[in-house]
XYZ file of C-alpha atoms in Angstrom:
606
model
C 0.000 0.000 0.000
C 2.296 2.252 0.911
C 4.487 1.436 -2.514
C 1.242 2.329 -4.013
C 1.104 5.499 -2.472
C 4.895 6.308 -3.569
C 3.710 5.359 -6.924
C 1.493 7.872 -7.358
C 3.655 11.180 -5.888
C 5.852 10.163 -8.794
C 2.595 10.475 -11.073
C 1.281 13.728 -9.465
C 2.579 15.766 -13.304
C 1.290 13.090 -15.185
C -1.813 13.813 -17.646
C -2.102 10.376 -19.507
C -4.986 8.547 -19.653
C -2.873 5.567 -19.203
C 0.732 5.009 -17.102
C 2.829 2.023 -16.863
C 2.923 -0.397 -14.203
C 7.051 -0.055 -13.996
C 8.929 3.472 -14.802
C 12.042 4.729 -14.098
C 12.617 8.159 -12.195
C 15.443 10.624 -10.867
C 15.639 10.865 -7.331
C 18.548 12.600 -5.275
C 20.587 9.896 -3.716
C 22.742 9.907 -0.447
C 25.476 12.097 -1.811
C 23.092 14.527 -3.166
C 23.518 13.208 -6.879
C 20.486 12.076 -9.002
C 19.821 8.400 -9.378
C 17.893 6.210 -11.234
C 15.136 4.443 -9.394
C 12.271 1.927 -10.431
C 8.888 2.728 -8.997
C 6.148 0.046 -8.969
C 2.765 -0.622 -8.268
C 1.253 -4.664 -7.536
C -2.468 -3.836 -8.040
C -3.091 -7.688 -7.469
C -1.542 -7.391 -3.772
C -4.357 -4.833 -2.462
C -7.321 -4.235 -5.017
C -10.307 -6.502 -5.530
C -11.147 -8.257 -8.180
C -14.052 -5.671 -9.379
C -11.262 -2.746 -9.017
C -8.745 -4.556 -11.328
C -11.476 -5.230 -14.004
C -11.127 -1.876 -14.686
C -7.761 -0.907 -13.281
C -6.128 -2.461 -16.611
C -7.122 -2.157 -20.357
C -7.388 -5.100 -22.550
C -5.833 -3.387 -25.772
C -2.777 -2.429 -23.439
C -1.341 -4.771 -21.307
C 1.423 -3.506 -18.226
C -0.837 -0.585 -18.257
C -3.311 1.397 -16.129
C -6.016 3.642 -16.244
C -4.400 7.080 -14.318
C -7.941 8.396 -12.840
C -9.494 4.797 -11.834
C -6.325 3.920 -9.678
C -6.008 7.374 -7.993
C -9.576 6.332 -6.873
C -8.293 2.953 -6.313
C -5.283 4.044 -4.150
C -6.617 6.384 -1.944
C -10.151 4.744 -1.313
C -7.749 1.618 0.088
C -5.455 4.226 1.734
C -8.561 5.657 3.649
C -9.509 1.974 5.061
C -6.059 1.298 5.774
C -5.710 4.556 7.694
C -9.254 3.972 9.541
C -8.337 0.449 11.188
C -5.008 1.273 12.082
C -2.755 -0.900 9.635
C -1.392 2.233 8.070
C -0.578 5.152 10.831
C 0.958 8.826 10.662
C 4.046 9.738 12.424
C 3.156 11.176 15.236
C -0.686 9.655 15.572
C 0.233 8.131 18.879
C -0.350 11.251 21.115
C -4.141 11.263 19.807
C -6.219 8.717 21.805
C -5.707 5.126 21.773
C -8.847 3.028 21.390
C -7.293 0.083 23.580
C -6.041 2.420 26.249
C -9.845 3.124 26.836
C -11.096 0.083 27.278
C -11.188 -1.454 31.135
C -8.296 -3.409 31.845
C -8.936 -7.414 32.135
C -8.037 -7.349 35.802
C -10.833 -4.197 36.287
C -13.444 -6.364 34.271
C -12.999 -9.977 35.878
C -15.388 -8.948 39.092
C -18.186 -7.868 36.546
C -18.448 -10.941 34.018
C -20.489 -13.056 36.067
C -23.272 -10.243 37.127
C -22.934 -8.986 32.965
C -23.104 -11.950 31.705
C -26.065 -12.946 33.721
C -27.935 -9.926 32.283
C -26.990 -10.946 29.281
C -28.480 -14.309 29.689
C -25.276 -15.991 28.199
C -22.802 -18.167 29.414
C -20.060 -16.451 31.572
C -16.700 -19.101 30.476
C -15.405 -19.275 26.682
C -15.721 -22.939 26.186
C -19.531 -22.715 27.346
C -20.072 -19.660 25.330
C -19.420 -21.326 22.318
C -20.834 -24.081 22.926
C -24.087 -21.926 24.030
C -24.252 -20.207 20.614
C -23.551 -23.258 18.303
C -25.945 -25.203 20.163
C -28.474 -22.397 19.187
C -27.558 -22.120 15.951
C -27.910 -25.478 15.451
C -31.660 -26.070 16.472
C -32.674 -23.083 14.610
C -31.262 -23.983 11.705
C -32.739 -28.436 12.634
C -36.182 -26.240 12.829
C -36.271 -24.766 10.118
C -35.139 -27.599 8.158
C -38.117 -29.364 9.827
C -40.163 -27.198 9.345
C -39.590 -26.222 5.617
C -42.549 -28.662 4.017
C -45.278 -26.803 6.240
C -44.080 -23.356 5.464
C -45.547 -21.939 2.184
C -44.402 -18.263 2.320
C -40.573 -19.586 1.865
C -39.464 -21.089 -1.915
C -36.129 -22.273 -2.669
C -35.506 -21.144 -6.383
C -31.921 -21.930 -7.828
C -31.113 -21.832 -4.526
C -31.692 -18.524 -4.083
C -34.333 -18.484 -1.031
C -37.929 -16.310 -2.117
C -40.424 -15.183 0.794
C -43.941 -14.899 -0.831
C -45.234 -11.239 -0.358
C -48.527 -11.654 2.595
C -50.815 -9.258 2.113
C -51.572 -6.852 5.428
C -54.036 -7.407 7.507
C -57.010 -4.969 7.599
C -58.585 -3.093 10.262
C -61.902 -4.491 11.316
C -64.677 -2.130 10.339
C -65.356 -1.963 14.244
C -61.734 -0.066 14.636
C -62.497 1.908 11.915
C -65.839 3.353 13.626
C -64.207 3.309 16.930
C -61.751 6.015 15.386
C -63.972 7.964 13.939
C -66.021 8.486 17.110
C -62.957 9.057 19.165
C -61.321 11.824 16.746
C -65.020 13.139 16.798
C -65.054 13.897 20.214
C -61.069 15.259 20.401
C -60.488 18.822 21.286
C -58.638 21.627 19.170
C -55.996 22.339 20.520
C -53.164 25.201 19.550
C -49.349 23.526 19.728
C -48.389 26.656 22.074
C -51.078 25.853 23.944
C -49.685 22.047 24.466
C -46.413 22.607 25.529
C -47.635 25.227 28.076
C -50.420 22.467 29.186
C -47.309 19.473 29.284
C -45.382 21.963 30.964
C -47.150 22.713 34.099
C -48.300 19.389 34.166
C -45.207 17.239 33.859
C -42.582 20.450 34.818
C -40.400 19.455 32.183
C -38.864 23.035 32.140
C -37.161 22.616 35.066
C -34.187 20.916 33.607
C -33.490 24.245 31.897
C -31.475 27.060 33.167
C -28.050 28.879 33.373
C -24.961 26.335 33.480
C -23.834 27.845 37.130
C -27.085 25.740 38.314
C -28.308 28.977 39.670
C -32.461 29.935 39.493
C -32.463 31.751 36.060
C -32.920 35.556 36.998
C -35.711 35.742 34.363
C -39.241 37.132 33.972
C -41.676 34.008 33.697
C -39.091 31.299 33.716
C -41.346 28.356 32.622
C -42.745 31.004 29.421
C -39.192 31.867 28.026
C -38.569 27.829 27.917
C -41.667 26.653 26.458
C -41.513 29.232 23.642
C -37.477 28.745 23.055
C -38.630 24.659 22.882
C -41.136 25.833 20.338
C -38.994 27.939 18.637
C -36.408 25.425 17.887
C -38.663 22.287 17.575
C -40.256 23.923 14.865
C -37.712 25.234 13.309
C -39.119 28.934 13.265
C -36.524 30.502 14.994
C -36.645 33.089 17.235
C -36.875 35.613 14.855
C -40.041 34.623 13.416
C -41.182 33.411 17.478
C -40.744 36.959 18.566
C -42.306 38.684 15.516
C -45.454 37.028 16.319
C -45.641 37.390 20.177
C -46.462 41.308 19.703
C -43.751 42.621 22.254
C -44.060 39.228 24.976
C -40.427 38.465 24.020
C -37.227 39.695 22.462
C -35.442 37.761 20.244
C -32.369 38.394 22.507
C -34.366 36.438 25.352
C -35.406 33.616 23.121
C -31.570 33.339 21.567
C -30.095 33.761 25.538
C -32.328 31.020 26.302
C -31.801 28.898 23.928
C -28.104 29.037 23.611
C -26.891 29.468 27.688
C -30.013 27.681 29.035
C -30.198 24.995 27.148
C -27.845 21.931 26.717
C -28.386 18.381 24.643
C -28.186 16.509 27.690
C -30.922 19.117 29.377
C -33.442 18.520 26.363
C -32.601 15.186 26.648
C -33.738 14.889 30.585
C -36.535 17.310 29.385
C -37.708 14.450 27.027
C -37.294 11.862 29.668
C -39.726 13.360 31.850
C -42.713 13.124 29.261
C -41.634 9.705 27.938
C -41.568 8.394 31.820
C -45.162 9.932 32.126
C -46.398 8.914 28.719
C -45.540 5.259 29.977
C -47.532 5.526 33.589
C -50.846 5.941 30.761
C -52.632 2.555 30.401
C -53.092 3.296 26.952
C -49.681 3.196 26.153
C -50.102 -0.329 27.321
C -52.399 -0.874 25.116
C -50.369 -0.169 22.359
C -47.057 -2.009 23.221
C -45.416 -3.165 26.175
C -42.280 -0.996 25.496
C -39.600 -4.125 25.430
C -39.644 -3.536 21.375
C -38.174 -0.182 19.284
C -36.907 0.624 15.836
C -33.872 2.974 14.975
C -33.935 5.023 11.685
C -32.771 8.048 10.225
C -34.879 11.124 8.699
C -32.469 13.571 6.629
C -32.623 17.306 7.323
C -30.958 19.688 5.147
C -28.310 22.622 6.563
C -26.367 25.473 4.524
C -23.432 23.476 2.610
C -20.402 24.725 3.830
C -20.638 22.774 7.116
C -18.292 20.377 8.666
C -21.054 17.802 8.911
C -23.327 18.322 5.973
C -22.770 15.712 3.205
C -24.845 14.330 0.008
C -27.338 11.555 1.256
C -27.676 9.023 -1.440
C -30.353 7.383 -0.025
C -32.190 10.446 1.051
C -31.192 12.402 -2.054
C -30.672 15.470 -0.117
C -27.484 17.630 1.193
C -27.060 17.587 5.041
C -27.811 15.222 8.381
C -29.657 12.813 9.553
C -31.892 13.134 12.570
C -32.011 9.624 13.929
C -34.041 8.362 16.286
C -35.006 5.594 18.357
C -38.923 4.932 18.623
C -40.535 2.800 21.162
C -43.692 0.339 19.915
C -45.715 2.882 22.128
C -45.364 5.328 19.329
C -42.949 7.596 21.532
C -39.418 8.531 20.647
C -36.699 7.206 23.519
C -33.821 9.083 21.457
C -32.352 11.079 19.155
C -29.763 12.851 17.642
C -27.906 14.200 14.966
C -25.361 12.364 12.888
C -23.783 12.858 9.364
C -24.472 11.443 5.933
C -22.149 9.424 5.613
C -21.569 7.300 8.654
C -23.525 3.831 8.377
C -25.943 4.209 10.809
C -25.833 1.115 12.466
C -22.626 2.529 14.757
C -25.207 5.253 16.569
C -27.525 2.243 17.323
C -26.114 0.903 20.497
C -25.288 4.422 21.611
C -28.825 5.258 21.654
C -29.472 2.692 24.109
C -27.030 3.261 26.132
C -28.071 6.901 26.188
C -31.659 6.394 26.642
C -32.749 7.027 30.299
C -36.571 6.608 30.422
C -38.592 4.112 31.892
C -38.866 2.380 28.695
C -35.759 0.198 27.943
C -36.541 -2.225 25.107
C -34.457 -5.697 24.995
C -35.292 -5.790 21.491
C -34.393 -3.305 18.286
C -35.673 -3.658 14.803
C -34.183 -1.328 12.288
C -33.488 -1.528 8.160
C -30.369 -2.323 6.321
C -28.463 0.906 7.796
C -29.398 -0.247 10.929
C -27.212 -3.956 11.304
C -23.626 -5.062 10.471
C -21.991 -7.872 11.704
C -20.092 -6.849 14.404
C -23.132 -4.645 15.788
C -24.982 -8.117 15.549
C -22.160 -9.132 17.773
C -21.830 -6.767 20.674
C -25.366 -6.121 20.511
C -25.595 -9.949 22.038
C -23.096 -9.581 24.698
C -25.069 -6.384 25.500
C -28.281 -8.409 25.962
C -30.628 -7.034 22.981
C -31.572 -8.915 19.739
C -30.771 -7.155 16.576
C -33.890 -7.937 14.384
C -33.677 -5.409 11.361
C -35.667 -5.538 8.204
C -32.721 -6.199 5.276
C -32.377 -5.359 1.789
C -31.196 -8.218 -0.412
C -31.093 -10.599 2.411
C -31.047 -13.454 -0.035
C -27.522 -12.965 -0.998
C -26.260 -12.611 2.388
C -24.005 -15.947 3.520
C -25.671 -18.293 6.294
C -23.043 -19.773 8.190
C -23.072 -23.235 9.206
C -22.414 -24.432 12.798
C -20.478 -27.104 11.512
C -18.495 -27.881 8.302
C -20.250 -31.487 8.219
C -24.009 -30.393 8.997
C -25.397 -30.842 6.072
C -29.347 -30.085 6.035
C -32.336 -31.758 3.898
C -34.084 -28.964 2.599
C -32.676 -25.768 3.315
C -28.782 -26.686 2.512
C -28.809 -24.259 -0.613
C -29.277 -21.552 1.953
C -25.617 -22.528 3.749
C -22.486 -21.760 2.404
C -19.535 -23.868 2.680
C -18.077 -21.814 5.482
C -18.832 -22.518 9.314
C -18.679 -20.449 12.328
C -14.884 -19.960 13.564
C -15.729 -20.938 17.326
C -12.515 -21.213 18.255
C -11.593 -17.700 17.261
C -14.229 -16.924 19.682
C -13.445 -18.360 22.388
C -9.767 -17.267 22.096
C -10.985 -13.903 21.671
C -13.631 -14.132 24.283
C -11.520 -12.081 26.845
C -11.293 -9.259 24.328
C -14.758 -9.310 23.481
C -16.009 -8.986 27.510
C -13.265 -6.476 27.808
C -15.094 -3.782 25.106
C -18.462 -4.797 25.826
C -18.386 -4.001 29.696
C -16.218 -1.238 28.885
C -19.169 0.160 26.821
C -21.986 -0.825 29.666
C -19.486 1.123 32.452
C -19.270 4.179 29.484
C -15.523 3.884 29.451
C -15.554 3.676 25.996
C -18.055 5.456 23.369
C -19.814 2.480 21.187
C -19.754 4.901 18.645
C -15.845 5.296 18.697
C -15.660 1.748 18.835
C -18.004 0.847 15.905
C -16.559 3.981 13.553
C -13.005 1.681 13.829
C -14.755 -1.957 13.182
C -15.866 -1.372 10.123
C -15.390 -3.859 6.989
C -12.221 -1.954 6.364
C -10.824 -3.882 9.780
C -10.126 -7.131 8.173
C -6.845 -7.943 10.068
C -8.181 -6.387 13.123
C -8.380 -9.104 15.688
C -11.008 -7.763 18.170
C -13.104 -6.831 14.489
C -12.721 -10.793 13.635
C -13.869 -11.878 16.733
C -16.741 -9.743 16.718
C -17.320 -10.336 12.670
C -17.634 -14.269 13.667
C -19.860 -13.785 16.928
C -22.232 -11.498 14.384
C -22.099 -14.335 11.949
C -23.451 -16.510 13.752
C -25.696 -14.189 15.541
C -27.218 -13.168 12.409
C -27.708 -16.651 10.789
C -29.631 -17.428 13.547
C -31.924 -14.180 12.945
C -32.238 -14.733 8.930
C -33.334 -17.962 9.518
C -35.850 -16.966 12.454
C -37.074 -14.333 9.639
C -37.949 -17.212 7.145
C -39.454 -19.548 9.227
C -41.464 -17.172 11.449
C -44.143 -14.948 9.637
C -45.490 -12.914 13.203
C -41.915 -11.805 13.377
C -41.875 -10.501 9.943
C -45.309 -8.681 10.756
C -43.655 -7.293 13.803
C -40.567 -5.914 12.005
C -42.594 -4.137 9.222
C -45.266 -3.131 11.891
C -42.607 -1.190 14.141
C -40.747 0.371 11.129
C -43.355 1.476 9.997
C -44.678 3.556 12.773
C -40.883 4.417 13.142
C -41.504 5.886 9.490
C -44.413 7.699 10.762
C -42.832 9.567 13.620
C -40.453 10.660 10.968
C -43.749 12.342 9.115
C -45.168 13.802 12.260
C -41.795 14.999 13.124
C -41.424 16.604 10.283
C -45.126 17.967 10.361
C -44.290 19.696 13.601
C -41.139 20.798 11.957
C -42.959 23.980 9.784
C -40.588 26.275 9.670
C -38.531 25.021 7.218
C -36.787 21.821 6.445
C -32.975 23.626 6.453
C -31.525 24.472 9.580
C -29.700 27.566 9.164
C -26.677 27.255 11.237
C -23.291 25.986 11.157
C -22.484 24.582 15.065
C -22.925 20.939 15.215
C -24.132 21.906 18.943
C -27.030 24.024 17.470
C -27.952 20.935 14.866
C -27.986 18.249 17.392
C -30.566 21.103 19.784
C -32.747 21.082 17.193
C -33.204 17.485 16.669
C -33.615 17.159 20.265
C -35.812 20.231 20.472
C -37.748 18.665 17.567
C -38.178 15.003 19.633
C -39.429 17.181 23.215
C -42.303 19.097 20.974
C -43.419 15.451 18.974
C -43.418 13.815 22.447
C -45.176 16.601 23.931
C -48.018 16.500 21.545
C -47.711 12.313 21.396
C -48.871 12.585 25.254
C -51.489 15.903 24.608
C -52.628 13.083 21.865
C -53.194 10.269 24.255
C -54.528 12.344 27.051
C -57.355 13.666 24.986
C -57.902 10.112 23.283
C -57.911 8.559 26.604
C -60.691 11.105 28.152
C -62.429 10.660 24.438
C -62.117 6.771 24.580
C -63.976 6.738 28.322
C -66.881 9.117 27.339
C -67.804 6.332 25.047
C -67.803 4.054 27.635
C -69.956 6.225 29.478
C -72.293 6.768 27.116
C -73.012 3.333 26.413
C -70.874 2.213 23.710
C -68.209 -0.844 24.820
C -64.822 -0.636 23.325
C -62.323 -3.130 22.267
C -58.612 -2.994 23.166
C -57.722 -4.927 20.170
C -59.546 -1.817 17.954
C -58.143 0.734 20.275
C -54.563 -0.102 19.683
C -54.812 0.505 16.216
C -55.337 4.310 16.593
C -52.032 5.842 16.843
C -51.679 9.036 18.275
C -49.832 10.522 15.858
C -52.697 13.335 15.190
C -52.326 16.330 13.679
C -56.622 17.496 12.586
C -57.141 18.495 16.079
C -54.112 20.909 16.763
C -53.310 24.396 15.239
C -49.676 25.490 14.044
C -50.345 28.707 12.581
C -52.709 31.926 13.860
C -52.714 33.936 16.636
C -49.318 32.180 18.765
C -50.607 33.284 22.216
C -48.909 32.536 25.438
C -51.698 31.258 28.319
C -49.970 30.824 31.511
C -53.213 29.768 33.180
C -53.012 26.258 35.027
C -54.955 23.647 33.614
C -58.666 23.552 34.939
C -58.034 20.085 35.770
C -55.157 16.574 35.473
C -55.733 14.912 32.455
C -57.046 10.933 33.081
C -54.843 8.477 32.530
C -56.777 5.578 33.101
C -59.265 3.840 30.679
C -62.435 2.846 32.623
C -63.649 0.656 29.776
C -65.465 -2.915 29.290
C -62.957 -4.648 27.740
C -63.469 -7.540 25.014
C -66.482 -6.302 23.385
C -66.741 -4.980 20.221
C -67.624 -1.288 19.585
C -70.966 -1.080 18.409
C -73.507 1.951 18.116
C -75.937 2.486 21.124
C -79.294 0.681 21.159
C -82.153 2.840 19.956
């Protein structure tokens, strides 16, 4: 590689299309006097097999295309650089990634109590054993199983899932939700983060960084409106335009930038989600052990450190990702660039999240997985069950070279799970993962660096063959089990829909105008506080909606009333008159259903 590079500083004049593998140049020697080197470049020793297809040209053999290995070169120089096998003089006095990890000696009195959280085995040899074990009756069920399942076809080899079609709602649900949004109030957004305010006091984790009482007019006010200035993206500009003299854009920008911190919003947002979850209709519409992580892409000016072209989003900027629970509300979020694969901010959201709801199981798409994530999310004690693009060309790995399996064989490669790099590794692999747990070590740090460029990274290859085997087991769970299928598109999808409502709230403009990655992530954050503000306004009102039925006569089914999500925006008013009502609410909102349960909703008797 570094040849390579050498290679090219000789070519930096050169404006052929083609150059020679081999040329001579003049370089001073020891004595000062110009000698005659040979420079080289061995494409075969470091490019693939798809780079050299076009590295070389047919008509011209010992030669190569100029702009095509410039790519080449520096694309592989990157990688090298990111996992360490190349370095710069002098990198050393930047942070080591093994110096942060816990030493062994720190980490032996935790791995019995971690891995017993885990629910895995806490001795290498066991371990292993543990996860072949699985592996292997998954993979005997399935096989078993094959005959009776008619969504899976085996075609060439090539596995095909048969598309089901959704199920519909009853037309009892359908009626139920039309006489519940019938009976919902209006309700201006101002108006519902001043009502979530003084009921849930999630202000008070705002104020000046001394810690001091904030020596302000109306303290609870000047918060609400600089959380509705920034989740909406107005500004506070615009917010003090339309508040007729209330408040100064100085206040609102004082608030917002000394007052305010991510990790503030953050405890702001845990306050609602921990109140949202005491609402027994939130248990009606999950139990909170399940979430989904995925990215929405927001736009910023371009010359930004972060800002980047989204291919999949086809826009220029971030990415506000977030982590929704199956209750509909949003556990975390922040901001993250293009570029980055997102599945190394997924385990740092639930590390981060601090609410009452901690889910033990994460669905997310294709950004959302790698192998190594598969990996550490195990030891971490969460399943990884994400929705994949083009899982039928991904490798299933076998538990042993000699299974061999009676109907689903075509699915296996010929490659097996390396256990015994495992369990030499295992060590290393408790080291990082309790190191993460006991935040010595960012997840996100650690996942940036175990990326597929870490190939002769060990503590990548250990990880790499844990997630192999972790996610053979999940493909094949994802064949042979069609709930869990309607699960993961059922989550994502309402994932997908806080993304809309999000954005809904979002109105004053999709392009945050700033350039400090501290104001970016605030407005994500800002942006998650107002959506989970109005997610628990939402259920409130549907709650008190849901038992005047039952009052008046008409019984209600849970089953129907868990298919009405919350995410409402006909009953509550963005734009007109923004006016500021301090007033305490007339009364607490109820948070219990006082329902018959079981029956189907039906129109009164007459």
């Amino acid at each position: 590689m570094l040849e390579a590079v050498l290679f090219l500083r000789a070519l930096r004049g050169a404006k052929a299309a083609l150059v020679p593998e081999r040329m001579a140049q003049q370089q001073p020697g020891p004595d000062g006097e110009p000698v005659t080197v040979t420079l080289s470049i061995d494409v075969e020793a470091f490019a693939s097999g798809m780079w050299r297809k076009i590295l070389r040209d047919k008509k011209r053999p010992g030669m190569l295309v100029r702009r095509h290995l410039e790519v080449c070169v520096f694309s592989y120089l990157a990688a090298e650089l990111r996992s360490g096998d190349i370095a710069v003089a002098g990198s050393d006095s930047y942070a080591n990634l093994h110096d942060q990890l816990m030493s062994w000696q720190e980490c032996q009195p935790l791995v019995a109590a971690f891995c017993a959280q885990a629910g895995i085995p806490a001795a290498p040899g066991a371990l292993t054993a543990y996860y072949r074990s699985k592996l292997a009756e998954v993979a005997a069920e399935v096989d078993a199983g094959y005959p009776g399942n008619t969504d899976l076809l085996l075609e060439g080899g090539r596995p095909v899932l048969r598309r089901r079609k959704g199920a519909e709602r009853r037309p009892s649900a359908l009626a139920l939700e039309a006489a519940i949004h019938e009976r919902l109030p209006q309700r201006a957004l101002l108006d519902i983060l001043t009502r979530t305010a003084y009921l849930l006091r999630w202000h008070r984790h705002f104020g000046p960084a001394s810690g001091s009482d904030p020596k302000i007019r109306d303290a609870m006010g000047r918060y609400v409106l600089t959380a509705f200035s920034h989740g909406t993206l107005l500004g506070p500009t615009q917010v003090a335009a339309h508040m007729r003299g209330r408040v100064s854009v100085h206040e609102l920008s004082l608030a917002g930038n000394k007052h305010t911190t991510a990790s503030k919003i953050d405890a702001a947002s845990v306050d609602v989600i921990n109140a949202f979850n005491q609402l027994d209709v939130a248990g009606v519409w999950g139990d909170g052990k399940t979430a989904a992580a995925d990215g929405s892409q927001i736009d910023t000016w371009d010359d930004n450190l972060l800002a980047e072209t989204s291919i999949r989003y086809g826009g220029y900027g971030g990415i506000a990702y977030r982590l929704v629970s199956n209750t509909y509300i949003a556990l975390f979020s922040r901001f993250i660039p293009c570029g980055v694969w997102e599945a190394v901010y997924l385990i740092d959201g639930l590390s981060k999240n601090a609410s009452d709801v901690q889910p033990d199981t994460v669905h997310a798409d294709t950004q959302g997985q790698s192998l190594p994530v598969f990996g550490l999310g195990a030891l971490l004690g969460f399943d990884l069950l994400p929705r994949i693009r083009n899982w039928h060309d991904l490798v299933f790995y076998r538990p042993d070279e000699q299974v061999r399996y009676q109907h689903i064989d075509s699915l296996f490669g010929e490659e097996a799970v390396d256990w015994k790099l495992i369990e030499t590794h295992w060590s290393d692999l408790l080291r990082t993962a309790i190191s993460i747990r006991e935040n010595k070590l960012s997840s996100v740090t650690l996942l940036r660096r175990l990326g597929n460029h870490s190939r002769k990274n060990r503590l990548y290859r250990a990880f790499r063959e844990l997630g192999r085997a972790i996610r053979t087991i999940t493909l094949l769970r994802y064949l042979s089990e069609p709930a869990l299928r309607e699960q993961i598109t059922a989550i994502t999808n309402r994932t997908e829909a806080f993304h809309g409502f999000a954005d809904w709230l979002m109105f004053g403009g999709k392009l945050i105008s700033h350039n400090d990655p501290d104001h970016h992530e605030k407005v994500v954050k800002f942006n998650e506080l107002l959506a989970n503000c109005v997610i628990y306004s939402n259920a409130c009102d549907l709650t008190d909606a849901t038992n005047a039925l039952a009052a008046e006569g008409h019984p209600v089914d849970l089953d129907d009333l868990a298919t009405i999500s919350p995410y409402i925006t006909h009953t509550i008013r963005r734009f007109g008159n923004w006016t500021l009502n301090l007033t305490p609410p007339d009364q607490a909102p109820a948070t219990r259903l006082d329902l018959e349960p079981r029956v189907l909703f039906g129109a009164s008797p007459t």
